[in-house]
CSV table of C-alpha atoms in Angstrom, one decimal:
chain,number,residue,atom,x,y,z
A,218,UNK,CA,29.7,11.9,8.6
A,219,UNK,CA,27.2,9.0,8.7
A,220,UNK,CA,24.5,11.5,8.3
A,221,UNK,CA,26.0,13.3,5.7
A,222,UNK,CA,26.3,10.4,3.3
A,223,UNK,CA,22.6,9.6,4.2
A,224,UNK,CA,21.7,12.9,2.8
A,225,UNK,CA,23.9,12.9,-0.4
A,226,UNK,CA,21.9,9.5,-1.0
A,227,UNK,CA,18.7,10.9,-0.1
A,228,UNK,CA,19.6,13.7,-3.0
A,229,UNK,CA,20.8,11.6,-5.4
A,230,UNK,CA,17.7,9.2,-5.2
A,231,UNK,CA,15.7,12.3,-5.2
A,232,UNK,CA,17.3,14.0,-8.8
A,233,UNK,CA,17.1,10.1,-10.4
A,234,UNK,CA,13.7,10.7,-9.9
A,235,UNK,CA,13.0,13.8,-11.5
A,236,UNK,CA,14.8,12.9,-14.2
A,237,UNK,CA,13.3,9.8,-15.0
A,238,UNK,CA,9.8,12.2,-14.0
A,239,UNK,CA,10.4,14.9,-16.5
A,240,UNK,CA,12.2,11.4,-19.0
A,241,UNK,CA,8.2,10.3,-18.7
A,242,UNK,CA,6.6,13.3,-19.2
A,243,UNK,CA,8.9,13.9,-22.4
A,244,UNK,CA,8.0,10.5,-23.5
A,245,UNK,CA,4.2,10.8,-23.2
A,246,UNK,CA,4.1,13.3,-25.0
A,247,UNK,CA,5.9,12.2,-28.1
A,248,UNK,CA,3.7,9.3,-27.4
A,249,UNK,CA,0.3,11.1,-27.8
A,250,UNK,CA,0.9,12.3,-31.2
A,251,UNK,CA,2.3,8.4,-32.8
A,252,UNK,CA,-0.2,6.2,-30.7
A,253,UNK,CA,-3.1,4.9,-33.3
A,254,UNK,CA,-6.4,3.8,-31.6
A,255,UNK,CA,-7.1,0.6,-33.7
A,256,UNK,CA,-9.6,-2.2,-33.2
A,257,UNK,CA,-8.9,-5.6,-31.5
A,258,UNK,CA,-6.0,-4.8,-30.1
A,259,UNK,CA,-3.6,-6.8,-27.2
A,260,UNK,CA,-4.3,-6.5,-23.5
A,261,UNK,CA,-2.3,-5.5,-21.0
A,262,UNK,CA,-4.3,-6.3,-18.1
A,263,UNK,CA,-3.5,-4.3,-14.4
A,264,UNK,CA,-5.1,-5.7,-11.5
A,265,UNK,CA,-5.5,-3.4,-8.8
A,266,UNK,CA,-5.4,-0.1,-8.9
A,267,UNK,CA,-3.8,1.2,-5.9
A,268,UNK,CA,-0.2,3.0,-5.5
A,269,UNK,CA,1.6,0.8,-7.6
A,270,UNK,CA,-1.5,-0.5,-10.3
A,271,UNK,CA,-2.8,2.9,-10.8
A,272,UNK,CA,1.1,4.6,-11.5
A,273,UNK,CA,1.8,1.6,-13.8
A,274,UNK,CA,-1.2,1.9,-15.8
A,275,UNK,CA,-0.5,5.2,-16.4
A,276,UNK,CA,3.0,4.3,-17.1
A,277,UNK,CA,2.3,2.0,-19.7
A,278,UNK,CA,-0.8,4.2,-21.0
A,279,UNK,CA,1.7,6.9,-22.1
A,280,UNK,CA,4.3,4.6,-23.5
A,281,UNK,CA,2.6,1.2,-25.5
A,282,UNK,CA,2.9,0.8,-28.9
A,283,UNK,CA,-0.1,0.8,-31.3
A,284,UNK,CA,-1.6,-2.5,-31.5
A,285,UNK,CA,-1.2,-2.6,-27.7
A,286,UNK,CA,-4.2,-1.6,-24.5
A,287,UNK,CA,-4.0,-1.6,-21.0
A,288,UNK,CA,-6.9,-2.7,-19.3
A,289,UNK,CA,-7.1,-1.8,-15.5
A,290,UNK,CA,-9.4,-3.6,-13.2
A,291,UNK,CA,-10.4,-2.0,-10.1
A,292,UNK,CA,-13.0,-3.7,-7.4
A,293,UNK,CA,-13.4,-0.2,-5.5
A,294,UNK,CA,-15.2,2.7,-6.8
A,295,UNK,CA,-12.4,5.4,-5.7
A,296,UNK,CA,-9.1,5.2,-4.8
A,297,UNK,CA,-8.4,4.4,-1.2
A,298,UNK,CA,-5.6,6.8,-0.2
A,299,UNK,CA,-4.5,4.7,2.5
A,300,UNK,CA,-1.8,6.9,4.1
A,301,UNK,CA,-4.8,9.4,6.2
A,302,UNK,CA,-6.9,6.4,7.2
A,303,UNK,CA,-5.4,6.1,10.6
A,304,UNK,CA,-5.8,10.1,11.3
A,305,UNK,CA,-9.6,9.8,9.8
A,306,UNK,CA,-10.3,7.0,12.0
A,307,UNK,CA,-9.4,9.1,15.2
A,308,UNK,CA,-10.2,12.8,13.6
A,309,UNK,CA,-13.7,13.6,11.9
A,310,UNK,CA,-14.8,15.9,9.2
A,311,UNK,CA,-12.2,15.2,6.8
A,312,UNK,CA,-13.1,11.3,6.4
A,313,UNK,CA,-14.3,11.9,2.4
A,314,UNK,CA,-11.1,13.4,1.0
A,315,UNK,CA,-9.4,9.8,1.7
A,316,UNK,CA,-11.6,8.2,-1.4
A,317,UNK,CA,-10.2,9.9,-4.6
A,318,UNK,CA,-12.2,10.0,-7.7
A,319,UNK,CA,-10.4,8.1,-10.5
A,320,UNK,CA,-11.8,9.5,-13.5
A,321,UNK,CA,-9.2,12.3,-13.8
A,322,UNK,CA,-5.7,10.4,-13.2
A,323,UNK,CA,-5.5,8.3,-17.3
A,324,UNK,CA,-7.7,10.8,-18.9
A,325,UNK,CA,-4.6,12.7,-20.1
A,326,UNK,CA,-3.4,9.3,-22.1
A,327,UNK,CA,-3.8,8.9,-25.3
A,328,UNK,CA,-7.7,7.8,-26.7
A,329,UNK,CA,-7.7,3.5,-27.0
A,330,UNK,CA,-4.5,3.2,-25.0
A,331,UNK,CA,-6.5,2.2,-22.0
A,332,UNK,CA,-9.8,0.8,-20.4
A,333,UNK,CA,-11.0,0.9,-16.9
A,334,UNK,CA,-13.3,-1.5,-15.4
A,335,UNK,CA,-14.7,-1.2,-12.3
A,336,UNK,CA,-15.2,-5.0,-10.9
A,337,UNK,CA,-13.8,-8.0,-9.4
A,338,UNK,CA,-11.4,-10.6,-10.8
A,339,UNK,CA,-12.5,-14.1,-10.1
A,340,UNK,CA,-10.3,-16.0,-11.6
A,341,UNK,CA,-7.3,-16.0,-13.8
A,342,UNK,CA,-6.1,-18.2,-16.3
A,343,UNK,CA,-2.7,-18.3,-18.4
A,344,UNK,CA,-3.9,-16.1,-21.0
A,345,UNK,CA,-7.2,-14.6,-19.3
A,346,UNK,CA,-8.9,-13.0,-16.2
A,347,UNK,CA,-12.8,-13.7,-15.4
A,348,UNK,CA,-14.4,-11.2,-13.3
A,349,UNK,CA,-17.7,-11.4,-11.6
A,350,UNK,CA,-20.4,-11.5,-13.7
A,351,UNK,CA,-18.6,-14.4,-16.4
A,352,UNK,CA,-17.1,-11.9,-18.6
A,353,UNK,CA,-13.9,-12.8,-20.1
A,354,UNK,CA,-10.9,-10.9,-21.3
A,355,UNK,CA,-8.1,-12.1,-22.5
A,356,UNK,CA,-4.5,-10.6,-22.5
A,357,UNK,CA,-0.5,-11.0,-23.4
A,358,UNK,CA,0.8,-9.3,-20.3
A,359,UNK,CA,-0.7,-9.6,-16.8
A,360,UNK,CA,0.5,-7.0,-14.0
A,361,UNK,CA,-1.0,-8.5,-10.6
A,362,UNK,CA,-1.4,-5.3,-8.2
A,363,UNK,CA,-4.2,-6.1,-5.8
A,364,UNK,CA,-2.2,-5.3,-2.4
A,365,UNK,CA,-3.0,-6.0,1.2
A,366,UNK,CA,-6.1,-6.4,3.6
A,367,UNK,CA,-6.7,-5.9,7.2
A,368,UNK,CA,-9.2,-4.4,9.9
A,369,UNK,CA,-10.0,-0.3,10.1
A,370,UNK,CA,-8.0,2.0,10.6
A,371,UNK,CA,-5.0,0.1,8.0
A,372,UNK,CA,-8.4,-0.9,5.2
A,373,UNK,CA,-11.7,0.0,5.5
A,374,UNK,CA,-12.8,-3.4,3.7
A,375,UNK,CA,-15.5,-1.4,1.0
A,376,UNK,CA,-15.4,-1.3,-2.4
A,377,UNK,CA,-17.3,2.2,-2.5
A,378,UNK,CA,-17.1,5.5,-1.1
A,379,UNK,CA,-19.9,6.2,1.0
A,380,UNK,CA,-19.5,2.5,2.9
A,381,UNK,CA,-16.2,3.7,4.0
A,382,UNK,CA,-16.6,6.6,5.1
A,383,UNK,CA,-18.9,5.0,7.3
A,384,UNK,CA,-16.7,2.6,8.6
A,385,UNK,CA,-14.1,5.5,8.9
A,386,UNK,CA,-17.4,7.6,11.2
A,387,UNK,CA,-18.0,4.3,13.2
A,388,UNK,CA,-14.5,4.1,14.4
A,389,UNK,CA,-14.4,7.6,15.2
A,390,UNK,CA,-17.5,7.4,17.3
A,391,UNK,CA,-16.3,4.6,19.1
A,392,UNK,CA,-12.8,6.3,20.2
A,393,UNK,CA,-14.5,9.1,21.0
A,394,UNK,CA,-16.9,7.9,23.6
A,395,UNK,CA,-14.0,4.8,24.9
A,396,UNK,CA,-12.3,5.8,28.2
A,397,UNK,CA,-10.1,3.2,28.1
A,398,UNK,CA,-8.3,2.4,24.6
A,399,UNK,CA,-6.0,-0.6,23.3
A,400,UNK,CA,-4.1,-0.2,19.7
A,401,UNK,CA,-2.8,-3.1,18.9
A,402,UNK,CA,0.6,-3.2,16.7
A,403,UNK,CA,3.6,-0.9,16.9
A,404,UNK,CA,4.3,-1.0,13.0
A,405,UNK,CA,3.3,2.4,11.5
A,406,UNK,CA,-0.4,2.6,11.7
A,407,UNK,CA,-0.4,1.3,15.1
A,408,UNK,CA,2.1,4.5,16.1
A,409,UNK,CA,0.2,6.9,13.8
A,410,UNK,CA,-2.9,5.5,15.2
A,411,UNK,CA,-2.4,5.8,19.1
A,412,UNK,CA,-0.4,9.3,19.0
A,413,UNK,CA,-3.9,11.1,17.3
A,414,UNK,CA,-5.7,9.4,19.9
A,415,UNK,CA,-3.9,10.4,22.9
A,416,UNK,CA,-3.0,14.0,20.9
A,417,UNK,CA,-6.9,14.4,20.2
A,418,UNK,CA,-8.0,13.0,23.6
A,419,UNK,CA,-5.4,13.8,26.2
A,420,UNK,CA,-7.9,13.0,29.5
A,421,UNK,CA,-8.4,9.4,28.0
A,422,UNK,CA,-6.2,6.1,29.3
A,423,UNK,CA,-4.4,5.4,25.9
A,424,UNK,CA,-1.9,1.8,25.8
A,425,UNK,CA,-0.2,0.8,23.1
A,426,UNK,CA,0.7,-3.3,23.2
A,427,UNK,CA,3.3,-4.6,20.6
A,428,UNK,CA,4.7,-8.3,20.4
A,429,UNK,CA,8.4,-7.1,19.5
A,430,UNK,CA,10.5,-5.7,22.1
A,431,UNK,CA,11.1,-2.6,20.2
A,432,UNK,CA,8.4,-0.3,18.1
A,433,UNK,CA,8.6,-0.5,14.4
A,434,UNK,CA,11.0,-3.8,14.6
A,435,UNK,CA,11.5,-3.6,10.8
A,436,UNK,CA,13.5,0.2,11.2
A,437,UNK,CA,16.9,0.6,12.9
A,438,UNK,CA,17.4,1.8,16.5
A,439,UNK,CA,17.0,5.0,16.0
A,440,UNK,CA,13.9,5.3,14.3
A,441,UNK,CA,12.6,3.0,17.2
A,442,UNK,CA,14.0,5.0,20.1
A,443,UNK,CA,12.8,8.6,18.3
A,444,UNK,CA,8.5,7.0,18.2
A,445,UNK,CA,9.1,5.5,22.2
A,446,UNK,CA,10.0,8.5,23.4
A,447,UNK,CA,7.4,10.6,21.1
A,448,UNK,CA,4.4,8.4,22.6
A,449,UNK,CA,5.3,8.5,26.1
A,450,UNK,CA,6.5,12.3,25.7
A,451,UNK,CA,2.4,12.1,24.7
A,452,UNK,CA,1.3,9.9,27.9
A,453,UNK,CA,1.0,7.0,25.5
A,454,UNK,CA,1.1,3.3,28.2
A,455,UNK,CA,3.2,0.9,26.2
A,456,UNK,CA,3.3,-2.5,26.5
A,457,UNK,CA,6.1,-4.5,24.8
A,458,UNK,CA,7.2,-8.1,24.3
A,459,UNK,CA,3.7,-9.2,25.4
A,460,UNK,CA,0.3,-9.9,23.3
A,461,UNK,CA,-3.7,-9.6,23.4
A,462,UNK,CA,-4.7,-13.6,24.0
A,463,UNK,CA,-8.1,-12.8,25.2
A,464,UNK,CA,-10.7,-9.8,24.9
A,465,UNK,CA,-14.0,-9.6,27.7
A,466,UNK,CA,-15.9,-6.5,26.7
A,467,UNK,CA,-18.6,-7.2,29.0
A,468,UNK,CA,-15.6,-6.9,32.2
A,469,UNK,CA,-13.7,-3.8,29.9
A,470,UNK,CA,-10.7,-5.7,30.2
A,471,UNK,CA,-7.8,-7.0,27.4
A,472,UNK,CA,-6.0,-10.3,29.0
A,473,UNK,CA,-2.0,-10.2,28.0
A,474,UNK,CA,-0.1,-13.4,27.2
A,475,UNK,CA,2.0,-12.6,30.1
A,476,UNK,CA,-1.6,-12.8,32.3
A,477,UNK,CA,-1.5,-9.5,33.1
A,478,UNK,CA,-4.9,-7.3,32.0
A,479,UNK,CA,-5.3,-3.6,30.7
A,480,UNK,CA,-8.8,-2.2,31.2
A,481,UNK,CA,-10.2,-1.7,28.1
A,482,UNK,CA,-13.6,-0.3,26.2
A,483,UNK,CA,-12.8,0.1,22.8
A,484,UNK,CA,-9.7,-1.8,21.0
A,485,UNK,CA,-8.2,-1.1,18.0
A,486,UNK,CA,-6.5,-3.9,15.6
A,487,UNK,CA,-3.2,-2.5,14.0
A,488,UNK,CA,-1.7,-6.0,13.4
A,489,UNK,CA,-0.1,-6.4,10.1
A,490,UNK,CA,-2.1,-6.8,6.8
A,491,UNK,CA,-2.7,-10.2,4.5
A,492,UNK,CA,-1.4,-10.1,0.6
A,493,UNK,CA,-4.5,-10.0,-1.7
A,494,UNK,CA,-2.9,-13.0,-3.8
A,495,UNK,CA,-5.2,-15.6,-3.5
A,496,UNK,CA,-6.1,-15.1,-7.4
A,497,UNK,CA,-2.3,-16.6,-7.9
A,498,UNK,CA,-3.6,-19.6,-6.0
A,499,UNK,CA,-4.8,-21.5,-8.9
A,500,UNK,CA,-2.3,-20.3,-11.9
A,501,UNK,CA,0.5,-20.7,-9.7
A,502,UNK,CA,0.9,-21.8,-6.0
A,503,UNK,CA,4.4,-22.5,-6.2
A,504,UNK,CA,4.9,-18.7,-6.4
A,505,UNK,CA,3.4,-18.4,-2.7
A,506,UNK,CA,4.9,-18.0,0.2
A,507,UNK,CA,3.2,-19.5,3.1
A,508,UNK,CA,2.0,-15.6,4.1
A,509,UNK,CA,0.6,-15.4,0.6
A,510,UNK,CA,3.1,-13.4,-0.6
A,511,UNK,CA,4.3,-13.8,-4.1
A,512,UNK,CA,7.6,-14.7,-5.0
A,513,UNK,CA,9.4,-12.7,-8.2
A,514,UNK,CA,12.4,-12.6,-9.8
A,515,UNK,CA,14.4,-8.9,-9.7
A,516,UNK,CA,13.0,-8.2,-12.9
A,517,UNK,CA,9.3,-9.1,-10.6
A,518,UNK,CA,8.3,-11.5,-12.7
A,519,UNK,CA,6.8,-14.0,-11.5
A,520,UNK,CA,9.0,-16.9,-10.3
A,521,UNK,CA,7.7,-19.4,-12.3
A,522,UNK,CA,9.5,-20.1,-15.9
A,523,UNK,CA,6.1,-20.5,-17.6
A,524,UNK,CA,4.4,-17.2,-16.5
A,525,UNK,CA,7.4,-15.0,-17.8
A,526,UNK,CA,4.2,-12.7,-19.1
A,527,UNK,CA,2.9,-12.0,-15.7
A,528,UNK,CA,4.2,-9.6,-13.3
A,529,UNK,CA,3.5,-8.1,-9.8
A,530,UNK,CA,4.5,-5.2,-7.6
A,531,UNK,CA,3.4,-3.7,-4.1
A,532,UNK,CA,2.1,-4.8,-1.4
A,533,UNK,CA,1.5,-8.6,-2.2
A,534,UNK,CA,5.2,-9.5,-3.4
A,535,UNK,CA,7.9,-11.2,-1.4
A,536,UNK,CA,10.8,-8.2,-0.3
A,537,UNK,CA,12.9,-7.1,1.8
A,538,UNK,CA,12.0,-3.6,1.1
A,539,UNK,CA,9.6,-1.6,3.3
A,540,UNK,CA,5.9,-2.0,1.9
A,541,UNK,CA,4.6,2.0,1.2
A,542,UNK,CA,3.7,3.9,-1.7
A,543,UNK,CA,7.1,4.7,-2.9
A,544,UNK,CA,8.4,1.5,-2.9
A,545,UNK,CA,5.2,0.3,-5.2
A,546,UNK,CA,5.5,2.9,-7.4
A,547,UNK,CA,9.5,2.3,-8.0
A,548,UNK,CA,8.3,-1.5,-8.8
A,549,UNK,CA,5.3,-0.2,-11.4
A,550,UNK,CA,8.2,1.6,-12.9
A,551,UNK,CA,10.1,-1.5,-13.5
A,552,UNK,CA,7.1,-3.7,-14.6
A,553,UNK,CA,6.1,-1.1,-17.2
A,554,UNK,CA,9.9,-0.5,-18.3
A,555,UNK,CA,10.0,-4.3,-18.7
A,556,UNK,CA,7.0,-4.7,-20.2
A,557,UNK,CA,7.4,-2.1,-23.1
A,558,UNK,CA,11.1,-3.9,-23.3
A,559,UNK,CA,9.8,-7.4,-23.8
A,560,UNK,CA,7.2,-6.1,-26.4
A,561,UNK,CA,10.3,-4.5,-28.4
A,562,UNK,CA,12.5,-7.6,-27.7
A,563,UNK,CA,15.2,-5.6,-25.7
A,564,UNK,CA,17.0,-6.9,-22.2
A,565,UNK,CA,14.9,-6.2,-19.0
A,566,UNK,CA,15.7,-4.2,-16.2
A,567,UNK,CA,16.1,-4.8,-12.6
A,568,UNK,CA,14.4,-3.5,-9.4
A,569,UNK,CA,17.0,-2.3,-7.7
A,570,UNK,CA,15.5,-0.7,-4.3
A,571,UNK,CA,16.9,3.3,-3.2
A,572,UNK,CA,17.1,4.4,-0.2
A,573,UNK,CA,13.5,6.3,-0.8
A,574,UNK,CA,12.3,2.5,-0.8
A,575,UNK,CA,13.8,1.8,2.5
A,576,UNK,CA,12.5,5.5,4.2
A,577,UNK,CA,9.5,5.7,6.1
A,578,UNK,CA,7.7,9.5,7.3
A,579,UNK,CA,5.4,8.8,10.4
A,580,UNK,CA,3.3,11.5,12.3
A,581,UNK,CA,3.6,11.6,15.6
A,582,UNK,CA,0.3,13.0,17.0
A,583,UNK,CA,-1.1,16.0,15.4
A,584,UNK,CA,1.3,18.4,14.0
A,585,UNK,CA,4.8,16.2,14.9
A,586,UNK,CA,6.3,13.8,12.6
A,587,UNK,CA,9.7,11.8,11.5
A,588,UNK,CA,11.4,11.1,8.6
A,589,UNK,CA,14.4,8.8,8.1
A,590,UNK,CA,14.9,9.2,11.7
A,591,UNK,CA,14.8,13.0,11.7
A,592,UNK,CA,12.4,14.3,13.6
A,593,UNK,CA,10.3,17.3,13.1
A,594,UNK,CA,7.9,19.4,15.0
């Protein structure tokens, strides 16, 4: 019965979205034929343009009123589909379709109804960004989207194409000529991660080491048990409750907290990710967490009462709700629905998370994978 009511919600969330999909599409293209270019107009500026940046420009693109512009700042050249970078770390040849072109995704909005820049935000103000360089552009809304760092195979840590698909080939190389390999982290890319490698490599001593007693300590029981017994079904060593305190690549060994040691010639860092906030720092610290996420209100504006006009979503803000593309793009949705709201003086809306937000889909080696604790081969 439990499952059955999991599905009907899993429907349900699924039509809402079409709806309000074929609700945009109606809406853009009404909008195509009333938007007016015109000169000087007021910025809406996007920083970041990653799951959630990239769907809320686009959002707001198709939907501004004349007089209005969104501006998207972007520091990479393409976007960085983040899902494959754990199978393109372990699996070569495909490395390049993980860098999408963006020139393609706003071309279909309306002409003046947005600007992309390709560069780096400095600094920002209550009223302006500065990117590198010393330009300056001012705006009346502000929708912070910069997401999360960390080490290959969760970032690559380029702003261009061509540097990561190096880093992408490096790590590749490096698995494949490791006998004995440590992943560190049992959160999604840490799983995804270690079941290619032992998939791909079968003859090489694969271990997985995780702080938590259980894999993926955010999901329920289920989820956990279904990816413990995929990796050891796969030959995958795991190592819970204990941590890497020490690393001696010149013995080929990892050192444990609990003292014990793993040999090791090649390890992989799948621990976590950092919020990309730190451009908040100086306009507001009070909305930091000490983890540098940022703290919004349901509406996700910001928490502080004088920054009403600035709003974030994805990776960098403070929730309860599993960080992943679906999630980010349910937020963008909000922040553009408010946005266009505020402009026309109406009540805002509320993110109010589905149970799409709180899902997760995981491979499991190759050709396996799970979804809401279902597993397929």
């Amino acid at each position: 019965m439990a499952q059955i009511r999991i599905y009907v919600k899993i429907f349900l969330s699924v039509f809402g979205f079409m709806i309000e999909h074929l609700r945009s599409m109606l809406s853009a293209k009404i909008h195509s034929y009333t938007y007016k270019s015109v000169e000087s107009p007021k910025n809406i500026v996007v920083i970041g343009a990653s799951f959630a940046g990239l769907y809320g420009a686009k959002l707001l693109a198709d939907s501004v009123p004349t007089g209005y512009r969104v501006i998207v700042i972007e520091k990479n050249s393409h976007f960085n589909f983040t899902w494959v970078f754990p199978r393109f770390s372990v699996v070569s040849g495909q490395e390049h379709k993980a860098f999408v072109p963006y020139r393609s995704y706003l071309a279909s909005c309306p002409n003046g109804s947005y600007q992309f820049i390709q560069g780096m935000v400095t600094s920002v103000n209550r009223n302006s960004v500065q990117l590198e360089g010393g330009k300056s552009i001012d705006f009346e809304y502000l929708v912070v989207t910069t997401g999360a760092t960390g080490p290959p195979p969760s970032r690559v840590g380029e702003r261009n194409k061509e540097e990561g698909i190096v880093v992408l080939k490096s790590l590749q190389n490096r698995i494949q000529n490791a006998r004995d390999i440590v992943v560190v982290g049992g959160g999604a890319a840490g799983i995804e991660t270690v079941s290619d490698i032992k998939e791909r490599y079968p003859e090489k001593n694969v271990s997985l080491v995780h702080s938590r007693t259980a894999l993926l300590n955010h999901f329920g029981a289920r989820l956990q048990a279904v990816a413990k017994d995929a990796l050891e079904n796969l030959g995958v060593k795991l190592v819970l409750d204990d941590r890497v305190v020490k690393e001696d690549p010149e013995l080929g060994v990892v050192t444990l907290k609990s003292q014990k040691t793993i040999q090791c010639d090649q390890i992989v860092n799948c621990v976590g990710q950092t919020p990309q906030s730190s451009i908040l720092a100086g306009l507001s610290p009070a909305c930091l967490t000490a983890s540098g996420n940022v703290q919004v209100l349901k509406t996700l504006q910001l928490e502080d009462p004088s920054l009403r006009h600035v709003y974030a979503a994805g990776d960098i803000i403070q929730t309860e709700v599993n960080k992943n593309s679906r999630s980010a793009m349910e937020q963008a949705t909000v922040v553009a629905k408010n946005i266009i709201r505020s402009i026309q003086g109406r009540p805002l809306t509320e993110y109010q998370p589905s149970i799409l937000d709180k899902s997760i889909v995981i491979t499991l080696g190759l050709v396996r994978f799970f979804a809401l604790g279902l597993r397929f081969c």
